[in-house]
Coordinates of C-alpha atoms and ligand atoms in Angstrom, one line a residue:
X1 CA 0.0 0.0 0.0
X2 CA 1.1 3.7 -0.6
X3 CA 2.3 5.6 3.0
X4 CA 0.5 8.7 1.5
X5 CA -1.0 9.9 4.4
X6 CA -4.5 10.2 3.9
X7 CA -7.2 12.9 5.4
X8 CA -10.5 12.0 4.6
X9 CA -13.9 14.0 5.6
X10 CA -17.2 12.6 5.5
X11 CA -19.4 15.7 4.5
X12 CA -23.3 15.0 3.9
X13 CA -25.7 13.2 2.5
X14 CA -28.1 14.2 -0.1
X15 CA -30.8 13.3 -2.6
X16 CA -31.6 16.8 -4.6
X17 CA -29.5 19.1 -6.1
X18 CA -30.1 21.9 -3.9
X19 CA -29.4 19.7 -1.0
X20 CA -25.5 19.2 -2.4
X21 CA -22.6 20.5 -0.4
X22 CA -20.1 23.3 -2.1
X23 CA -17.0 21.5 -0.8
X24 CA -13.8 23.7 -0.7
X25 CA -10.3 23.8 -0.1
X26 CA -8.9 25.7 3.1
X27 CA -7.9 28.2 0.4
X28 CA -11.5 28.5 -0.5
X29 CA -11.1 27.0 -3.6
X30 CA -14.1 24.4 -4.9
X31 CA -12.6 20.9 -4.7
X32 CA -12.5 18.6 -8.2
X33 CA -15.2 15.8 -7.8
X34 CA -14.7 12.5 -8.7
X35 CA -17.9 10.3 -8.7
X36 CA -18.3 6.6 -8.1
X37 CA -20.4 5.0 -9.9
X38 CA -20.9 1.2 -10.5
X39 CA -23.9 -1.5 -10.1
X40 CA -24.6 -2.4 -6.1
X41 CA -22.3 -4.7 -4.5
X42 CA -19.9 -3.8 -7.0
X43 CA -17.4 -2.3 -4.4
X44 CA -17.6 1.3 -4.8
X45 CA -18.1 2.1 -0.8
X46 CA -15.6 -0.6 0.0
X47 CA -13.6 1.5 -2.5
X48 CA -13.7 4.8 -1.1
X49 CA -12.6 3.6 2.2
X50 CA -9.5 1.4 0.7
X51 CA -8.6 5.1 -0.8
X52 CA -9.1 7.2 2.2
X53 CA -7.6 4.5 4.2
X54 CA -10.5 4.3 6.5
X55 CA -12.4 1.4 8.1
X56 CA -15.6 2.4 7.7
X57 CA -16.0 6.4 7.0
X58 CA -17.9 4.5 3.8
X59 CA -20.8 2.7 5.2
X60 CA -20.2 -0.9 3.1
X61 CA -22.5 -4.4 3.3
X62 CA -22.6 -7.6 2.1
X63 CA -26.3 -6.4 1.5
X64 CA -26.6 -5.1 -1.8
X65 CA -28.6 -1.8 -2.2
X66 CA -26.7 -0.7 1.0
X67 CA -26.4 3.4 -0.7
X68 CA -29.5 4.6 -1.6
X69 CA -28.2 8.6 -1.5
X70 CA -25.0 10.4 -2.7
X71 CA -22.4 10.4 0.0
X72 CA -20.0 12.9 -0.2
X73 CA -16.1 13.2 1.1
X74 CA -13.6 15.6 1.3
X75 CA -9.9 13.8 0.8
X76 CA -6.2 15.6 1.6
X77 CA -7.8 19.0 1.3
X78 CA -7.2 17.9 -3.1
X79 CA -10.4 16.2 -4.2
X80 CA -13.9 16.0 -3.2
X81 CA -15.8 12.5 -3.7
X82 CA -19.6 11.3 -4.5
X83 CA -20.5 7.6 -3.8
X84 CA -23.6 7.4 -6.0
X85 CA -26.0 4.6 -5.6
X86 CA -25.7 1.4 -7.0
X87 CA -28.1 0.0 -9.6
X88 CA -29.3 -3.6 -10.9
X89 CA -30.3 -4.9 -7.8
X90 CA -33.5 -7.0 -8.1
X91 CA -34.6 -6.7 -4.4
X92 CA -34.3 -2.8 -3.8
X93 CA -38.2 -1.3 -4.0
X94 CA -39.6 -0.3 -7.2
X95 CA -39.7 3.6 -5.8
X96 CA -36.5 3.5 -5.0
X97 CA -35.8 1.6 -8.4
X98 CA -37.7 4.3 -10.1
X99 CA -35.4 7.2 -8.5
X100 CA -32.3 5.9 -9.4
X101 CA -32.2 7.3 -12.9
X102 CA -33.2 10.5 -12.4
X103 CA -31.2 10.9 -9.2
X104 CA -28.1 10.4 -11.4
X105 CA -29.0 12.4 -13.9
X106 CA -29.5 15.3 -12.2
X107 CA -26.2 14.9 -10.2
X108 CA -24.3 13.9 -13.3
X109 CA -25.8 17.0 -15.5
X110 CA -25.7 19.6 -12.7
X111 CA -22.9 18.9 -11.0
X112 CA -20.2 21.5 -12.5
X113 CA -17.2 20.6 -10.0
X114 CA -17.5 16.9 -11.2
X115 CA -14.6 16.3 -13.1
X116 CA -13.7 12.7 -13.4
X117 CA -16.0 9.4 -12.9
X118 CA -14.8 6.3 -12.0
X119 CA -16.8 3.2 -13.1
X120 CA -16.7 0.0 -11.3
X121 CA -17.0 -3.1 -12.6
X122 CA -16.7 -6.6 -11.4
X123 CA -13.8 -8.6 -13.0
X124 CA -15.8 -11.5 -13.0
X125 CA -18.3 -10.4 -15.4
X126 CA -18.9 -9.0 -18.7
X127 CA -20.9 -5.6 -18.6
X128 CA -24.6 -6.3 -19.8
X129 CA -27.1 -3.7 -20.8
X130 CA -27.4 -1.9 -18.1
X131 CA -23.6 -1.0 -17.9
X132 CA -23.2 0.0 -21.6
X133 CA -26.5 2.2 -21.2
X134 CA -24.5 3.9 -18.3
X135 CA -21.5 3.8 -20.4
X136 CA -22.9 5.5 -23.3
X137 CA -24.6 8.1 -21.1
X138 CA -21.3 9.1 -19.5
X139 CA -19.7 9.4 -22.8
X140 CA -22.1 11.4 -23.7
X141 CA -21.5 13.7 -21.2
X142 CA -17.5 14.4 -22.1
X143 CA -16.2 13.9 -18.2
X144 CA -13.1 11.8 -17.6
X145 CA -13.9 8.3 -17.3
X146 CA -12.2 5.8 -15.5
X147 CA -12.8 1.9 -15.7
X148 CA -12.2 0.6 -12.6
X149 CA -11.4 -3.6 -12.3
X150 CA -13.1 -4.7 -8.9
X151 CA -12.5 -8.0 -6.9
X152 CA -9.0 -8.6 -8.7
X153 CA -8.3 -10.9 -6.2
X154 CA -11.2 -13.4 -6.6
X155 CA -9.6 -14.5 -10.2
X156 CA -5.8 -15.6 -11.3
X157 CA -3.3 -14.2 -12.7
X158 CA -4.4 -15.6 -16.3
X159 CA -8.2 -14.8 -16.0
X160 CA -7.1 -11.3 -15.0
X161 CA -5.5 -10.6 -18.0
X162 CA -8.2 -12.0 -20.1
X163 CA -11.0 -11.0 -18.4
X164 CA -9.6 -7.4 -18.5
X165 CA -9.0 -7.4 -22.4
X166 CA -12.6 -8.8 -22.4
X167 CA -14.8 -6.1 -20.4
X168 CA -12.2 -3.1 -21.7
X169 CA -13.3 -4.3 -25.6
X170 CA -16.8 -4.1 -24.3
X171 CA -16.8 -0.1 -24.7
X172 CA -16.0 1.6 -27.5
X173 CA -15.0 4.8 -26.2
X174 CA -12.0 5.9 -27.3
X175 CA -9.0 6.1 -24.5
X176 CA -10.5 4.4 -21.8
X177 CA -8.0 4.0 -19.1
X178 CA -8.4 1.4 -16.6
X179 CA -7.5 -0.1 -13.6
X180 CA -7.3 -3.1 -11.7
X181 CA -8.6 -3.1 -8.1
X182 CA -8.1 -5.2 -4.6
X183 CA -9.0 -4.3 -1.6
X184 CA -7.8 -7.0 0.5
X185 CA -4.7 -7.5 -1.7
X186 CA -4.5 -3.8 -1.0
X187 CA -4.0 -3.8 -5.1
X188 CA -4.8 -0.7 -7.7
X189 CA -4.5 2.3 -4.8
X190 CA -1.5 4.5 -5.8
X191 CA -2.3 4.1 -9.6
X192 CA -5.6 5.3 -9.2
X193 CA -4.7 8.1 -7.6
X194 CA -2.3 8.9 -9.8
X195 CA -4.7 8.3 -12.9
X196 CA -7.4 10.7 -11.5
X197 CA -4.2 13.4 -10.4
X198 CA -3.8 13.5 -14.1
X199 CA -7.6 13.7 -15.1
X200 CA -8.5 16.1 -12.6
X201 CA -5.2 18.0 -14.4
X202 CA -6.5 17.7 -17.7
X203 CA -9.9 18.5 -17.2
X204 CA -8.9 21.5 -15.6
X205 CA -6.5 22.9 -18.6
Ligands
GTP1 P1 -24.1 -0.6 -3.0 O1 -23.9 0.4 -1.9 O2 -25.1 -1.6 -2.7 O3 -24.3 0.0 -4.4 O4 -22.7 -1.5 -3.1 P2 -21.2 -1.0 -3.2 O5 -20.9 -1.0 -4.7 O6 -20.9 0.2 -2.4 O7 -20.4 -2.3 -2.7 P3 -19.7 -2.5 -1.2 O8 -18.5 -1.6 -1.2 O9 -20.7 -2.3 -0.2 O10 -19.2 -4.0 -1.3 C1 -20.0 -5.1 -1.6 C2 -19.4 -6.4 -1.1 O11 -18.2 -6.6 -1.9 C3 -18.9 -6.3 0.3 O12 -19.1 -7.6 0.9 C4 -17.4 -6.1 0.2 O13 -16.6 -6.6 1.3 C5 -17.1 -6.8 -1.1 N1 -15.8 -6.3 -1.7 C6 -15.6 -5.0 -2.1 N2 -14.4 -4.8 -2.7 C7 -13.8 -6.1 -2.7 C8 -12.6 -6.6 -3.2 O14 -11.7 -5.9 -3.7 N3 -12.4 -7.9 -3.1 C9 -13.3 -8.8 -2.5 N4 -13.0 -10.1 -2.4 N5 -14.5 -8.3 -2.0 C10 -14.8 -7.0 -2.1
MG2 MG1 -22.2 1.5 -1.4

Protein backbone atom coordinates (compact mmCIF):
# COMPACT_ATOMS: atom_id res chain seq x y z
CA UNK A 1 0.00 0.00 0.00
CA UNK A 2 1.14 3.73 -0.64
CA UNK A 3 2.33 5.58 2.96
CA UNK A 4 0.47 8.67 1.54
CA UNK A 5 -1.04 9.87 4.39
CA UNK A 6 -4.50 10.22 3.86
CA UNK A 7 -7.18 12.86 5.36
CA UNK A 8 -10.46 11.99 4.60
CA UNK A 9 -13.93 13.98 5.58
CA UNK A 10 -17.24 12.61 5.45
CA UNK A 11 -19.38 15.72 4.53
CA UNK A 12 -23.29 15.02 3.87
CA UNK A 13 -25.67 13.19 2.49
CA UNK A 14 -28.06 14.19 -0.10
CA UNK A 15 -30.81 13.34 -2.57
CA UNK A 16 -31.63 16.81 -4.61
CA UNK A 17 -29.46 19.14 -6.15
CA UNK A 18 -30.09 21.86 -3.94
CA UNK A 19 -29.41 19.72 -1.02
CA UNK A 20 -25.45 19.23 -2.40
CA UNK A 21 -22.64 20.47 -0.41
CA UNK A 22 -20.08 23.31 -2.06
CA UNK A 23 -16.97 21.48 -0.84
CA UNK A 24 -13.85 23.67 -0.69
CA UNK A 25 -10.31 23.77 -0.08
CA UNK A 26 -8.95 25.75 3.08
CA UNK A 27 -7.85 28.20 0.38
CA UNK A 28 -11.51 28.54 -0.53
CA UNK A 29 -11.09 27.04 -3.57
CA UNK A 30 -14.11 24.45 -4.91
CA UNK A 31 -12.65 20.93 -4.65
CA UNK A 32 -12.50 18.61 -8.19
CA UNK A 33 -15.23 15.82 -7.84
CA UNK A 34 -14.69 12.49 -8.70
CA UNK A 35 -17.93 10.26 -8.73
CA UNK A 36 -18.34 6.62 -8.14
CA UNK A 37 -20.41 4.98 -9.93
CA UNK A 38 -20.94 1.17 -10.45
CA UNK A 39 -23.85 -1.46 -10.10
CA UNK A 40 -24.62 -2.45 -6.07
CA UNK A 41 -22.27 -4.72 -4.46
CA UNK A 42 -19.91 -3.76 -7.02
CA UNK A 43 -17.38 -2.31 -4.39
CA UNK A 44 -17.64 1.31 -4.83
CA UNK A 45 -18.10 2.08 -0.82
CA UNK A 46 -15.56 -0.56 -0.03
CA UNK A 47 -13.57 1.51 -2.54
CA UNK A 48 -13.71 4.80 -1.07
CA UNK A 49 -12.56 3.62 2.25
CA UNK A 50 -9.55 1.41 0.66
CA UNK A 51 -8.57 5.07 -0.84
CA UNK A 52 -9.08 7.16 2.22
CA UNK A 53 -7.60 4.46 4.16
CA UNK A 54 -10.50 4.25 6.47
CA UNK A 55 -12.36 1.36 8.09
CA UNK A 56 -15.61 2.41 7.72
CA UNK A 57 -15.97 6.39 7.04
CA UNK A 58 -17.87 4.53 3.81
CA UNK A 59 -20.77 2.67 5.21
CA UNK A 60 -20.23 -0.91 3.06
CA UNK A 61 -22.49 -4.45 3.33
CA UNK A 62 -22.61 -7.56 2.13
CA UNK A 63 -26.30 -6.41 1.46
CA UNK A 64 -26.62 -5.12 -1.80
CA UNK A 65 -28.65 -1.82 -2.20
CA UNK A 66 -26.75 -0.74 0.96
CA UNK A 67 -26.45 3.37 -0.75
CA UNK A 68 -29.46 4.62 -1.57
CA UNK A 69 -28.22 8.55 -1.51
CA UNK A 70 -24.96 10.39 -2.69
CA UNK A 71 -22.42 10.37 0.01
CA UNK A 72 -20.01 12.89 -0.18
CA UNK A 73 -16.09 13.16 1.12
CA UNK A 74 -13.56 15.61 1.29
CA UNK A 75 -9.87 13.80 0.83
CA UNK A 76 -6.19 15.61 1.55
CA UNK A 77 -7.80 18.98 1.34
CA UNK A 78 -7.19 17.91 -3.07
CA UNK A 79 -10.35 16.21 -4.23
CA UNK A 80 -13.91 16.00 -3.23
CA UNK A 81 -15.82 12.47 -3.74
CA UNK A 82 -19.62 11.33 -4.47
CA UNK A 83 -20.54 7.59 -3.81
CA UNK A 84 -23.65 7.37 -5.99
CA UNK A 85 -26.00 4.63 -5.58
CA UNK A 86 -25.73 1.42 -6.99
CA UNK A 87 -28.14 0.00 -9.63
CA UNK A 88 -29.25 -3.59 -10.95
CA UNK A 89 -30.26 -4.92 -7.81
CA UNK A 90 -33.52 -7.03 -8.08
CA UNK A 91 -34.63 -6.66 -4.45
CA UNK A 92 -34.31 -2.80 -3.84
CA UNK A 93 -38.16 -1.31 -4.00
CA UNK A 94 -39.61 -0.33 -7.16
CA UNK A 95 -39.75 3.62 -5.80
CA UNK A 96 -36.52 3.48 -5.01
CA UNK A 97 -35.76 1.62 -8.36
CA UNK A 98 -37.72 4.28 -10.15
CA UNK A 99 -35.37 7.15 -8.49
CA UNK A 100 -32.31 5.85 -9.42
CA UNK A 101 -32.18 7.27 -12.93
CA UNK A 102 -33.23 10.49 -12.43
CA UNK A 103 -31.25 10.93 -9.21
CA UNK A 104 -28.09 10.39 -11.39
CA UNK A 105 -28.99 12.41 -13.93
CA UNK A 106 -29.48 15.31 -12.23
CA UNK A 107 -26.23 14.89 -10.22
CA UNK A 108 -24.27 13.94 -13.34
CA UNK A 109 -25.80 16.99 -15.52
CA UNK A 110 -25.71 19.56 -12.66
CA UNK A 111 -22.92 18.86 -11.03
CA UNK A 112 -20.20 21.47 -12.49
CA UNK A 113 -17.25 20.62 -10.03
CA UNK A 114 -17.54 16.86 -11.24
CA UNK A 115 -14.56 16.29 -13.09
CA UNK A 116 -13.73 12.67 -13.39
CA UNK A 117 -15.99 9.41 -12.90
CA UNK A 118 -14.79 6.31 -12.00
CA UNK A 119 -16.83 3.22 -13.15
CA UNK A 120 -16.73 0.01 -11.33
CA UNK A 121 -17.05 -3.13 -12.64
CA UNK A 122 -16.73 -6.56 -11.38
CA UNK A 123 -13.78 -8.61 -12.99
CA UNK A 124 -15.82 -11.47 -12.97
CA UNK A 125 -18.35 -10.36 -15.39
CA UNK A 126 -18.94 -8.98 -18.70
CA UNK A 127 -20.87 -5.64 -18.62
CA UNK A 128 -24.60 -6.33 -19.80
CA UNK A 129 -27.09 -3.68 -20.84
CA UNK A 130 -27.38 -1.89 -18.07
CA UNK A 131 -23.56 -1.01 -17.94
CA UNK A 132 -23.16 -0.01 -21.61
CA UNK A 133 -26.51 2.21 -21.19
CA UNK A 134 -24.50 3.89 -18.34
CA UNK A 135 -21.48 3.78 -20.36
CA UNK A 136 -22.93 5.52 -23.25
CA UNK A 137 -24.57 8.15 -21.14
CA UNK A 138 -21.30 9.13 -19.50
CA UNK A 139 -19.67 9.41 -22.80
CA UNK A 140 -22.12 11.40 -23.75
CA UNK A 141 -21.48 13.66 -21.16
CA UNK A 142 -17.48 14.37 -22.10
CA UNK A 143 -16.24 13.89 -18.23
CA UNK A 144 -13.14 11.82 -17.63
CA UNK A 145 -13.87 8.25 -17.32
CA UNK A 146 -12.25 5.80 -15.46
CA UNK A 147 -12.81 1.87 -15.70
CA UNK A 148 -12.16 0.63 -12.59
CA UNK A 149 -11.44 -3.58 -12.28
CA UNK A 150 -13.11 -4.66 -8.86
CA UNK A 151 -12.48 -7.97 -6.92
CA UNK A 152 -8.96 -8.61 -8.67
CA UNK A 153 -8.28 -10.86 -6.19
CA UNK A 154 -11.17 -13.42 -6.64
CA UNK A 155 -9.64 -14.50 -10.16
CA UNK A 156 -5.81 -15.65 -11.30
CA UNK A 157 -3.28 -14.21 -12.74
CA UNK A 158 -4.43 -15.57 -16.34
CA UNK A 159 -8.23 -14.83 -15.99
CA UNK A 160 -7.07 -11.32 -15.02
CA UNK A 161 -5.46 -10.58 -18.01
CA UNK A 162 -8.17 -12.01 -20.13
CA UNK A 163 -10.97 -10.95 -18.41
CA UNK A 164 -9.60 -7.40 -18.51
CA UNK A 165 -9.04 -7.41 -22.41
CA UNK A 166 -12.58 -8.79 -22.44
CA UNK A 167 -14.79 -6.10 -20.43
CA UNK A 168 -12.21 -3.12 -21.74
CA UNK A 169 -13.32 -4.34 -25.56
CA UNK A 170 -16.81 -4.13 -24.32
CA UNK A 171 -16.82 -0.09 -24.68
CA UNK A 172 -15.97 1.62 -27.52
CA UNK A 173 -15.03 4.83 -26.23
CA UNK A 174 -11.96 5.95 -27.26
CA UNK A 175 -8.97 6.14 -24.49
CA UNK A 176 -10.47 4.41 -21.80
CA UNK A 177 -7.96 4.02 -19.10
CA UNK A 178 -8.44 1.45 -16.64
CA UNK A 179 -7.46 -0.09 -13.62
CA UNK A 180 -7.32 -3.08 -11.67
CA UNK A 181 -8.59 -3.13 -8.08
CA UNK A 182 -8.14 -5.20 -4.63
CA UNK A 183 -8.97 -4.27 -1.58
CA UNK A 184 -7.76 -7.02 0.52
CA UNK A 185 -4.70 -7.49 -1.69
CA UNK A 186 -4.49 -3.77 -1.01
CA UNK A 187 -3.97 -3.77 -5.14
CA UNK A 188 -4.83 -0.66 -7.65
CA UNK A 189 -4.47 2.26 -4.84
CA UNK A 190 -1.53 4.47 -5.81
CA UNK A 191 -2.31 4.08 -9.57
CA UNK A 192 -5.63 5.27 -9.18
CA UNK A 193 -4.71 8.09 -7.64
CA UNK A 194 -2.33 8.91 -9.79
CA UNK A 195 -4.69 8.28 -12.87
CA UNK A 196 -7.45 10.72 -11.46
CA UNK A 197 -4.22 13.37 -10.36
CA UNK A 198 -3.76 13.47 -14.13
CA UNK A 199 -7.58 13.75 -15.14
CA UNK A 200 -8.53 16.10 -12.63
CA UNK A 201 -5.20 18.04 -14.37
CA UNK A 202 -6.46 17.67 -17.67
CA UNK A 203 -9.95 18.53 -17.16
CA UNK A 204 -8.88 21.51 -15.63
CA UNK A 205 -6.54 22.94 -18.61
P1 LIG B 1 -24.06 -0.62 -3.03
O1 LIG B 1 -23.85 0.39 -1.95
O2 LIG B 1 -25.10 -1.65 -2.72
O3 LIG B 1 -24.27 -0.03 -4.37
O4 LIG B 1 -22.72 -1.53 -3.12
P2 LIG B 1 -21.21 -1.05 -3.25
O5 LIG B 1 -20.86 -0.99 -4.69
O6 LIG B 1 -20.94 0.16 -2.45
O7 LIG B 1 -20.42 -2.31 -2.66
P3 LIG B 1 -19.71 -2.46 -1.22
O8 LIG B 1 -18.47 -1.62 -1.16
O9 LIG B 1 -20.71 -2.29 -0.16
O10 LIG B 1 -19.18 -3.98 -1.30
C1 LIG B 1 -20.03 -5.07 -1.56
C2 LIG B 1 -19.36 -6.35 -1.13
O11 LIG B 1 -18.19 -6.62 -1.91
C3 LIG B 1 -18.89 -6.34 0.33
O12 LIG B 1 -19.15 -7.61 0.88
C4 LIG B 1 -17.39 -6.10 0.20
O13 LIG B 1 -16.65 -6.62 1.27
C5 LIG B 1 -17.06 -6.82 -1.09
N1 LIG B 1 -15.85 -6.28 -1.75
C6 LIG B 1 -15.63 -4.98 -2.09
N2 LIG B 1 -14.41 -4.84 -2.67
C7 LIG B 1 -13.84 -6.08 -2.70
C8 LIG B 1 -12.57 -6.61 -3.20
O14 LIG B 1 -11.69 -5.91 -3.72
N3 LIG B 1 -12.37 -7.94 -3.06
C9 LIG B 1 -13.31 -8.77 -2.49
N4 LIG B 1 -13.01 -10.08 -2.43
N5 LIG B 1 -14.48 -8.32 -2.01
C10 LIG B 1 -14.76 -7.00 -2.11
MG1 LIG C 1 -22.19 1.45 -1.43
Amino acid sequence: MSNETAHAKFITTALLPKDYPTIRSKSGKILPEVAVVGRSNVGKSSLLNHLFQAKNLVKTSSTPGKTQALNFFSFNDEIAFADLPGYGYAKVPQATKKQWGPMMRSYLESRESLKVILFLLDIRRIPNEEDQKLMDWIAYQEKAVILVLTKGDKVNQSEQKANTDKIVNEFTAANLHHVLYSVPKSRGRKELLAMMREAIRDESQ
